[in-house]
CSV table of C-alpha atoms in Angstrom, one decimal:
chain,number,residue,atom,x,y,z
M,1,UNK,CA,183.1,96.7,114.1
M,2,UNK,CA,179.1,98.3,113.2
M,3,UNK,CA,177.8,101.0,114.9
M,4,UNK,CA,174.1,101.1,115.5
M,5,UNK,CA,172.5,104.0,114.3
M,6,UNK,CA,169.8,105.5,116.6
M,7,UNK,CA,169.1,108.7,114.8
M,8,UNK,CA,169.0,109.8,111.1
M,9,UNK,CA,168.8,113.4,110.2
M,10,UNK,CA,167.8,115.2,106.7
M,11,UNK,CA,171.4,117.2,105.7
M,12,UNK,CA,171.0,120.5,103.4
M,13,UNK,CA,172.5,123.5,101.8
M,14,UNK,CA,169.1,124.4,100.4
M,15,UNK,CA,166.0,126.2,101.3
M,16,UNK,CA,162.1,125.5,100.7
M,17,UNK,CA,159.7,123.2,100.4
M,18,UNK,CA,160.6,119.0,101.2
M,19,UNK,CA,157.4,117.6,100.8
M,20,UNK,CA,154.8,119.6,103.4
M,21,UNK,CA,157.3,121.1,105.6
M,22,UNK,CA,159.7,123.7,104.5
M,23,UNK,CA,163.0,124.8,105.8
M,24,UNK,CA,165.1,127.8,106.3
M,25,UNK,CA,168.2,127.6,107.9
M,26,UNK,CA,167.3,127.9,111.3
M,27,UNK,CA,164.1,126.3,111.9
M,28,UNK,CA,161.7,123.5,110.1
M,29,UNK,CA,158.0,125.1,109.2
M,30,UNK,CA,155.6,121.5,109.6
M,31,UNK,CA,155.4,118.0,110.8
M,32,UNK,CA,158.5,116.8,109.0
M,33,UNK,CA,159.3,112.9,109.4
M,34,UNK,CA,162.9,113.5,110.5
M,35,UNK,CA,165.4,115.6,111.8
M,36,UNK,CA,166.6,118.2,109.7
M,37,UNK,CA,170.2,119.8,109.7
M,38,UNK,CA,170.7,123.0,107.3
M,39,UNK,CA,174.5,123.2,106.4
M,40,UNK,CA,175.5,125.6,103.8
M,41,UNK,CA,178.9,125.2,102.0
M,42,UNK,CA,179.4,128.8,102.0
M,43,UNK,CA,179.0,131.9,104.3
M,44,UNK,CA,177.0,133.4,101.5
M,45,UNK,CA,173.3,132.7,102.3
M,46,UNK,CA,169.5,133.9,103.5
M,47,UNK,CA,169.6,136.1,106.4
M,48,UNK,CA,166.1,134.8,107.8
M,49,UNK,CA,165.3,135.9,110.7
M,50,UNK,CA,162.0,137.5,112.9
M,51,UNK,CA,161.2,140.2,114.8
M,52,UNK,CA,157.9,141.0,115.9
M,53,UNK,CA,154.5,139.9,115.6
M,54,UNK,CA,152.4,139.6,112.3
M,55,UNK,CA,150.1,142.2,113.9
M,56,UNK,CA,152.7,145.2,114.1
M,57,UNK,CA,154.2,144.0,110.7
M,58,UNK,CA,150.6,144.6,108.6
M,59,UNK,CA,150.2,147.5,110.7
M,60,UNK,CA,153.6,149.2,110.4
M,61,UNK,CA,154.4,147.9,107.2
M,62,UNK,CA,151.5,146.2,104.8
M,63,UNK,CA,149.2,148.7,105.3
M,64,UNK,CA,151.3,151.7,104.6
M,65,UNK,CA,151.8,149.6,101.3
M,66,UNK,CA,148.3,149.3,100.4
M,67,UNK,CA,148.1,151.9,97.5
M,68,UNK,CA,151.2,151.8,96.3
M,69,UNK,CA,151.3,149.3,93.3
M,70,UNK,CA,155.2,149.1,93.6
M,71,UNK,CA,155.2,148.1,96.9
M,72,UNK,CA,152.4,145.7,96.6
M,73,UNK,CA,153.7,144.0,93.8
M,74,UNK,CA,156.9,143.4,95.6
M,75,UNK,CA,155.6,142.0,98.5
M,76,UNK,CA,153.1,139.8,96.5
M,77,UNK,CA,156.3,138.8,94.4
M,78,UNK,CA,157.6,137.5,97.8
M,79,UNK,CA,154.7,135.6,98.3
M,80,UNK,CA,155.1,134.0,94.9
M,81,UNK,CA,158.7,133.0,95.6
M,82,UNK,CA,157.4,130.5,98.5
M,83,UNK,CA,154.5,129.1,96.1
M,84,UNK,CA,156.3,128.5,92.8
M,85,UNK,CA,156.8,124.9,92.9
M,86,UNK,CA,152.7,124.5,93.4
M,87,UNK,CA,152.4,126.8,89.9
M,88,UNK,CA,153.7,125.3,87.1
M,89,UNK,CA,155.2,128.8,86.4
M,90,UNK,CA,159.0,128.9,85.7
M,91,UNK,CA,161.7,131.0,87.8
M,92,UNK,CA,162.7,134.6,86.7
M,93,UNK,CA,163.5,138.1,88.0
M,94,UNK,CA,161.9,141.4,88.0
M,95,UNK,CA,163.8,144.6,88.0
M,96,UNK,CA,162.5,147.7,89.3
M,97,UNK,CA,164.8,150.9,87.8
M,98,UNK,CA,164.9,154.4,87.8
M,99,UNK,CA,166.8,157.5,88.9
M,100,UNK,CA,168.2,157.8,92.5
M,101,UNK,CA,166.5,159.2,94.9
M,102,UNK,CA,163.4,157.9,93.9
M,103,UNK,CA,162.8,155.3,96.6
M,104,UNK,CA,164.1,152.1,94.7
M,105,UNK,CA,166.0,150.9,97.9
M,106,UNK,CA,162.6,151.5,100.1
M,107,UNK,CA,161.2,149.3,98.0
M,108,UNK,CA,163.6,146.6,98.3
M,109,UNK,CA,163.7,146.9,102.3
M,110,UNK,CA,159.9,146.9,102.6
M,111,UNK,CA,159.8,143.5,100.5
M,112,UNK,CA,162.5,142.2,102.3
M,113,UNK,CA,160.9,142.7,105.5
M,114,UNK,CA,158.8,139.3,104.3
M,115,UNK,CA,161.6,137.8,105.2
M,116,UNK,CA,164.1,139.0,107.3
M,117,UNK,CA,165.6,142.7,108.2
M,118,UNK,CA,167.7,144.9,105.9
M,119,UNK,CA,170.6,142.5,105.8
M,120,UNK,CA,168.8,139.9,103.6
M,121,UNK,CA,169.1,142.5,100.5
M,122,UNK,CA,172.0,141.6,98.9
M,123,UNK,CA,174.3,144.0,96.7
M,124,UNK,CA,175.0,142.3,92.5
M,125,UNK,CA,178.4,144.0,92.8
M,126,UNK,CA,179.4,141.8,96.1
M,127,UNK,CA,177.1,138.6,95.3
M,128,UNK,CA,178.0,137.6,91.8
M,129,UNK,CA,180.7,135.9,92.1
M,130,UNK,CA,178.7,133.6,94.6
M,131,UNK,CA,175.9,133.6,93.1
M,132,UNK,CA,175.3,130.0,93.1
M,133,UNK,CA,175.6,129.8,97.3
M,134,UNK,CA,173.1,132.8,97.2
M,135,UNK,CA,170.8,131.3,94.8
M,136,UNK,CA,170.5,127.7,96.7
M,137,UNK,CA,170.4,129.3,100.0
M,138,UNK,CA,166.8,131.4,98.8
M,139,UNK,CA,165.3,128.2,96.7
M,140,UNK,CA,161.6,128.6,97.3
M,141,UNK,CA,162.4,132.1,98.4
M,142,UNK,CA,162.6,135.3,97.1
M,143,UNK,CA,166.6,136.7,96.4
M,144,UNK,CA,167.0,140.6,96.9
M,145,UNK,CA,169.3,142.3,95.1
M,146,UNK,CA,170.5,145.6,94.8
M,147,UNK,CA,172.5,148.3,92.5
M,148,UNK,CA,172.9,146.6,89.4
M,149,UNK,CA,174.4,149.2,88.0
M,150,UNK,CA,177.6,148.3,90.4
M,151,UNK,CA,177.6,144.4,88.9
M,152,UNK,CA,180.6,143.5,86.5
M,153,UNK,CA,179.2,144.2,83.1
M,154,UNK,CA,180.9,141.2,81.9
M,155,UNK,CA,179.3,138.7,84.2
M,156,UNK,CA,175.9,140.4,84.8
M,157,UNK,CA,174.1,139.2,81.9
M,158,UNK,CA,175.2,135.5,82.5
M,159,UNK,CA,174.0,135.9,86.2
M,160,UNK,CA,170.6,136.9,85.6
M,161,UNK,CA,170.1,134.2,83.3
M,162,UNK,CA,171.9,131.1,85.5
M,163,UNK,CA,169.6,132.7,88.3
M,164,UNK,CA,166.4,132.1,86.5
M,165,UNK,CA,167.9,128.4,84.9
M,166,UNK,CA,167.7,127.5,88.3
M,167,UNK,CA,171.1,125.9,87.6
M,168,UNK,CA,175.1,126.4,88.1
M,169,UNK,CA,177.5,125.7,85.9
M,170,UNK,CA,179.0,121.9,85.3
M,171,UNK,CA,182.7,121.7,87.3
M,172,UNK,CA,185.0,119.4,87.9
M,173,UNK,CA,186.7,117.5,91.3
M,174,UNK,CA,189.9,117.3,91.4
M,175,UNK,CA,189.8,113.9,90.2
M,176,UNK,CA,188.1,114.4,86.8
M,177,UNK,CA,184.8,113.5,87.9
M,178,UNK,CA,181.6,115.7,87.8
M,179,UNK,CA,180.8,118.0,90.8
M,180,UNK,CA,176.9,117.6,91.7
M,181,UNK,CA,175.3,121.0,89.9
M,182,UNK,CA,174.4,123.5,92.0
M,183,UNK,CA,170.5,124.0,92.0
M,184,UNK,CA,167.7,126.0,93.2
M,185,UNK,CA,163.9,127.2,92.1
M,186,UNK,CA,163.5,130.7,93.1
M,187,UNK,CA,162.4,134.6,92.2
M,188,UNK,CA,164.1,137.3,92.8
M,189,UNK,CA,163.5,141.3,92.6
M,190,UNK,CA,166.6,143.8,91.7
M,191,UNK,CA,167.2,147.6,91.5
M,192,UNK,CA,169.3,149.5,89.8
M,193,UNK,CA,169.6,152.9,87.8
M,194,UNK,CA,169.5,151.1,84.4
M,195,UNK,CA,168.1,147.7,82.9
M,196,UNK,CA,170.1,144.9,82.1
M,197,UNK,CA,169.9,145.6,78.7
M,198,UNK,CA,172.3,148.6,79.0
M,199,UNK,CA,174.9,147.0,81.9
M,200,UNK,CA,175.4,144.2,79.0
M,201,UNK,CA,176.4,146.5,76.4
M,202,UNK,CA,178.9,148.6,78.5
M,203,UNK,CA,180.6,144.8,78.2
M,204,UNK,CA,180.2,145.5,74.6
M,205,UNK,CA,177.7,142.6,74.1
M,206,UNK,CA,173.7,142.4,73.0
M,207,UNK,CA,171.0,141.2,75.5
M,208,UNK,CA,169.2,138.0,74.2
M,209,UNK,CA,165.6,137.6,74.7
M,210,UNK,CA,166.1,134.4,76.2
M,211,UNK,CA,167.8,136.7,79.1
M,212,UNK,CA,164.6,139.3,78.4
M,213,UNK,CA,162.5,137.5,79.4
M,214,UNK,CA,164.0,136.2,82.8
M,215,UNK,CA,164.6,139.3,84.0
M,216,UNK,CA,161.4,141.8,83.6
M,217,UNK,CA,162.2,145.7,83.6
M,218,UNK,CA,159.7,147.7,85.5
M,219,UNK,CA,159.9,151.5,85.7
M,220,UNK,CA,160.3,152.4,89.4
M,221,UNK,CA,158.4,156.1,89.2
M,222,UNK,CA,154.9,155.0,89.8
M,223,UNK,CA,153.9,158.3,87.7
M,224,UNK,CA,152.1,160.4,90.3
M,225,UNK,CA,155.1,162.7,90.7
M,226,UNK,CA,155.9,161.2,94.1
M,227,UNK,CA,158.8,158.6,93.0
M,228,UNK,CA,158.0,155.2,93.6
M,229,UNK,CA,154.9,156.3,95.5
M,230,UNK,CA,151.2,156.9,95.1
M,231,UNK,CA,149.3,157.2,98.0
M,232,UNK,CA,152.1,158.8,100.9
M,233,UNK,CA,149.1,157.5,103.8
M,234,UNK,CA,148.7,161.3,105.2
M,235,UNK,CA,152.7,161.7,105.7
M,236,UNK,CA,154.0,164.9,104.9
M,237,UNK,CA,156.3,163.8,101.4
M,238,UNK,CA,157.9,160.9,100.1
M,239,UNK,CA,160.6,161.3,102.1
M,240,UNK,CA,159.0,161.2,105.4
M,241,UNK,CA,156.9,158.5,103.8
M,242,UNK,CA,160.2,156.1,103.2
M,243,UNK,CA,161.9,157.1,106.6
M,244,UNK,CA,159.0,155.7,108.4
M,245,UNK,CA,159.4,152.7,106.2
M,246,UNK,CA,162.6,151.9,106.4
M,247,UNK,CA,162.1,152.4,109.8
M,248,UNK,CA,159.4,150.0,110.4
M,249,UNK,CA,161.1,147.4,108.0
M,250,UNK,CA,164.2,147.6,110.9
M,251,UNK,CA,162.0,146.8,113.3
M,252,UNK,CA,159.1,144.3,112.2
M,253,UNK,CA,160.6,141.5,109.7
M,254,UNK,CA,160.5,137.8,108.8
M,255,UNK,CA,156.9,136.7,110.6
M,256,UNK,CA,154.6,137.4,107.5
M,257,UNK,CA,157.0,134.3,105.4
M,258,UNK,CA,156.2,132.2,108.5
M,259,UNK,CA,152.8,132.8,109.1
M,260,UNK,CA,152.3,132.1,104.8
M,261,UNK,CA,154.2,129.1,105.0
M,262,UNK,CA,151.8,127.7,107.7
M,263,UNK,CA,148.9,129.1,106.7
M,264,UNK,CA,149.8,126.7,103.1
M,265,UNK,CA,150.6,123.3,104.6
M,266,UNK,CA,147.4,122.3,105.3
M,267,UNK,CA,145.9,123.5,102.6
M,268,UNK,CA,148.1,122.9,100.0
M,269,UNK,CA,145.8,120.5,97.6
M,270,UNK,CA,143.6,123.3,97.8
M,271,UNK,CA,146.1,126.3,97.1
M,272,UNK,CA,147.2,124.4,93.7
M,273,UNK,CA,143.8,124.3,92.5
M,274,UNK,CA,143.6,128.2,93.5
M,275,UNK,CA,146.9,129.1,92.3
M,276,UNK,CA,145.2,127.5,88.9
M,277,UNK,CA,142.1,129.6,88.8
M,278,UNK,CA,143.3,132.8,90.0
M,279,UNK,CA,146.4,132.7,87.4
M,280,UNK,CA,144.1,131.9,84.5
M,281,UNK,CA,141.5,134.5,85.3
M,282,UNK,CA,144.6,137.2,85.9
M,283,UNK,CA,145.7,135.8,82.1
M,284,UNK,CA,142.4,136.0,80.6
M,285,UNK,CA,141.9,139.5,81.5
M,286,UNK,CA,145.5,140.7,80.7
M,287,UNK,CA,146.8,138.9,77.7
M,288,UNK,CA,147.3,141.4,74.9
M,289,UNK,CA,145.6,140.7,71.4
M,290,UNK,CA,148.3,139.1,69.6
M,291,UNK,CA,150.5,139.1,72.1
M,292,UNK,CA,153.8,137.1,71.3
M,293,UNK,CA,154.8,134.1,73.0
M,294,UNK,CA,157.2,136.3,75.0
M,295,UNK,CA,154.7,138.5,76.3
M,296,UNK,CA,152.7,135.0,76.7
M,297,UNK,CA,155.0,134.2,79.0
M,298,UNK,CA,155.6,137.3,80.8
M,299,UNK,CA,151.9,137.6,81.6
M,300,UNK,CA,152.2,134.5,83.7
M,301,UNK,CA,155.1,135.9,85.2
M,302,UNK,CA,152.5,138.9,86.7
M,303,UNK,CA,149.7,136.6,87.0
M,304,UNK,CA,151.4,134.0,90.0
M,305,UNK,CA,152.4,137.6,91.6
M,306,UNK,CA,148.6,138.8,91.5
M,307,UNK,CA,147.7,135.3,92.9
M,308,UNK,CA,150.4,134.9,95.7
M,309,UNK,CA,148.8,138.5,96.8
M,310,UNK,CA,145.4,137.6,96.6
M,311,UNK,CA,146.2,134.0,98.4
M,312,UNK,CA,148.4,135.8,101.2
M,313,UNK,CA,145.0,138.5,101.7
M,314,UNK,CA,142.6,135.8,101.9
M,315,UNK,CA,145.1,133.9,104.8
M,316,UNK,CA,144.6,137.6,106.9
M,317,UNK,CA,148.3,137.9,106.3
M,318,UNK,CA,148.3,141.5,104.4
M,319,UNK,CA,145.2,143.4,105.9
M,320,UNK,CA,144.6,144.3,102.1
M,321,UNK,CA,140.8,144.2,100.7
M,322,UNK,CA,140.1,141.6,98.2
M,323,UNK,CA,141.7,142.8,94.8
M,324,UNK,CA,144.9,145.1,95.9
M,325,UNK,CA,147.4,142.5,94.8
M,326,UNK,CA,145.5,142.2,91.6
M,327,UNK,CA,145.0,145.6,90.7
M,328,UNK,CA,148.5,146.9,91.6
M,329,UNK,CA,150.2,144.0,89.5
M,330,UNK,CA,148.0,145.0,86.2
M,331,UNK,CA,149.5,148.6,86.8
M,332,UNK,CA,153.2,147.5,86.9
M,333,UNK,CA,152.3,144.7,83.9
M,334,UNK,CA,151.0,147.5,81.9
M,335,UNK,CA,153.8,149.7,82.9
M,336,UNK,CA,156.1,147.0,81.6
M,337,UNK,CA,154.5,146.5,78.5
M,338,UNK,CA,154.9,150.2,77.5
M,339,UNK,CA,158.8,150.3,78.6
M,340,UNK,CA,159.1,147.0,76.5
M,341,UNK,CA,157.2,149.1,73.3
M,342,UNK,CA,154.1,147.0,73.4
C-alpha cells in the first residue's frame, strides 16, 4: 500500500540560522519554505521565551547598561552569538571572574535577558554532563553559564574546549555503527570565582593553550571600586543598582534576540559586508605590536563583539549612541590582555 504525502515538515534538535529564517524551539523567525518541527532529544535545552516589549526592555534594561563596559560587552557578546555564521570568526567562550559579591551573576541575568528570563542561565555543575544537548539547543545562540567553580574539575577543562569545537564526542549504536556527532556553532559567557586555568589543576592537570584560547578570562571588577559597575545611573550603590536589574531582567526578556534576528534577514548580504569592515577597523586599532598569533586570534574574538554591538545600535535595538559597544569591548580586551600578562 503508498500513502500520499500532503505535507513535509523540516525536523530539528538544533537552533539558529537555516538559510534566512532562524529557529528557536517555539517559533520560526522569516519566510521559511516549509514547516518546521523543533524536537529536542533531551529535556536539557534553551529556555527562550518573551516578555514585554523591546521599548521597556532598552528602557529598563539596555540603558541602565550603557556605561558599564561589563554589561555592554555581554549583551553585545549575545548579539555576536546570533551573527557568527555571517563572520568567519570561530566559536569560543568568555569568562567573567572575580570575588563574590561583586555582581558576576547580575551580569549574567542582564545578558540573559537577550534571550529569555533567569532560567536560561544555566549552572556548569548541573549542565556538564549534558553538555552536548545544551550546546545544540543554543547553536547560533549564546549558552549562559554559571559558577564554574562548582563544575567537576576533572571534566571542566574538556567541556570548555568540546563547547568551542562545536563538536561531541564520536559514540557508538548498539549495533557497532557510528552515532551521527552531535554539533553546534555557538558562544557562550561563564562566571565563576576562578579561571579555568585553576579548576583544571585542582584535577591535578595543566591548561593547554589550545583550551586558552577558547575560553577568554576577563576580570569581573570593572576597577572603579563599584564591583562589576561603573556608572550606578543615579542609584544609591551597587546593590540597589543590581536589585533593579535583576528585577527588570525578571520582567522584560527575550524580544531584543527577536527584534535582531528580524531586523538581519533582509539585510543579511549587507550585514556580512559590515560585519567585515567593522571587525577589521576594531583589529586595526587593537592588535598589539607583535602580538602572537594567540592574541591574533583573541582580538577577533573582541572585535565580532564590538561589531554585533555596534550592528544591534544601528538597528535601534540598544538605545546606545554610536561607539558604546566599541568602546566598552576595548576596555574589557585591554583588561584581558593585562590578566593574560601582555
Amino acid at each position: 500500500a503508498s500513502t500520499e504525502v500532503k505535507d513535509r515538515a523540516l525536523c530539528t534538535d538544533k537552533t539558529g540560522w537555516y538559510g534566512k529564517f532562524y529557529i528557536l524551539p517555539k517559533k520560526t523567525i522569516g519566510e521559511a519554505f516549509q514547516k518546521i518541527v523543533f524536537q529536542a532529544e533531551h529535556e536539557t535545552q534553551a529556555k527562550h521565551s518573551e516578555s514585554g516589549t523591546l521599548e521597556d526592555w532598552i528602557k529598563e534594561i539596555s540603558l541602565l547598561s550603557e556605561g558599564n563596559s561589563r554589561l555592554v560587552f555581554g549583551i553585545s557578546l549575545g548579539f555576536a552569538a546570533i551573527l557568527l555564521p555571517f563572520s568567519e570568526t570561530e566559536s569560543g567562550g568568555f569568562h567573567f571572574f572575580g570575588c563574590s559579591s561583586e555582581g558576576k551573576t547580575t551580569i549574567l541575568e542582564v545578558v540573559a535577558s537577550l534571550f529569555g528570563g533567569p532560567d536560561y542561565v544555566h549552572k556548569w555543575h548541573s549542565t556538564i554532563n549534558g553538555i552536548e544537548a545544551l550546546a545544540e539547543s543554543h547553536s547560533d545562540s549564546l549558552l549562559i553559564l554559571d559558577e564554574l567553580g562548582q563544575a567537576d574539575p576533572k571534566q571542566a577543562g574538556n567541556a570548555a574546549y568540546m563547547l568551542a569545537s562545536g563538536a561531541g564526542k564520536q559514540r557508538a549504536k548498539t549495533s557497532g555503527a557510528s552515532k551521527k556527532c552531535a554539533s553546534w556553532r555557538l558562544l557562550f559567557l561563564s562566571s565563576g570565582e576562578i579561571e579555568l586555568s585553576q579548576v583544571v589543576e585542582e584535577a591535578g592537570k595543566k591548561i593547554r593553550a589550545g583550551q586558552e584560547v577558547r575560553f577568554l578570562s576577563v576580570p569581573a571588577n570593572a576597577g572603579k571600586g563599584l564591583g562589576v559597575f561603573e556608572n550606578l545611573h543615579d542609584y544609591k550603590d551597587g546593590c540597589a543598582f543590581a536589585d533593579v536589574l535583576k528585577e527588570n531582567s525578571k520582567k522584560y526578556y527575550g524580544v531584543a534576540c527577536i527584534a535582531f534576528i528580524e531586523s538581519i534577514i533582509p539585510n543579511l548580504d549587507e550585514i556580512k559586508n559590515t560585519i567585515k569592515e567593522l571587525k577589521k577597523d576594531f583589529i586595526k586599532e587593537n592588535t598589539p605590536e607583535n602580538a602572537s598569533g594567540q592574541v591574533k586570534r583573541t582580538v577577533e574574538k573582541f572585535a565580532l563583539i564590538a561589531t554585533a554591538g555596534e550592528i544591534a545600535t544601528r538597528f535601534d535595538i540598544t538605545g546606545w549612541e554610536g561607539g558604546e559597544a566599541t568602546r566598552s569591548v576595548k576596555i574589557c580586551l585591554q583588561d584581558y590582555l593585562q590578566n593574560r600578562g601582555g
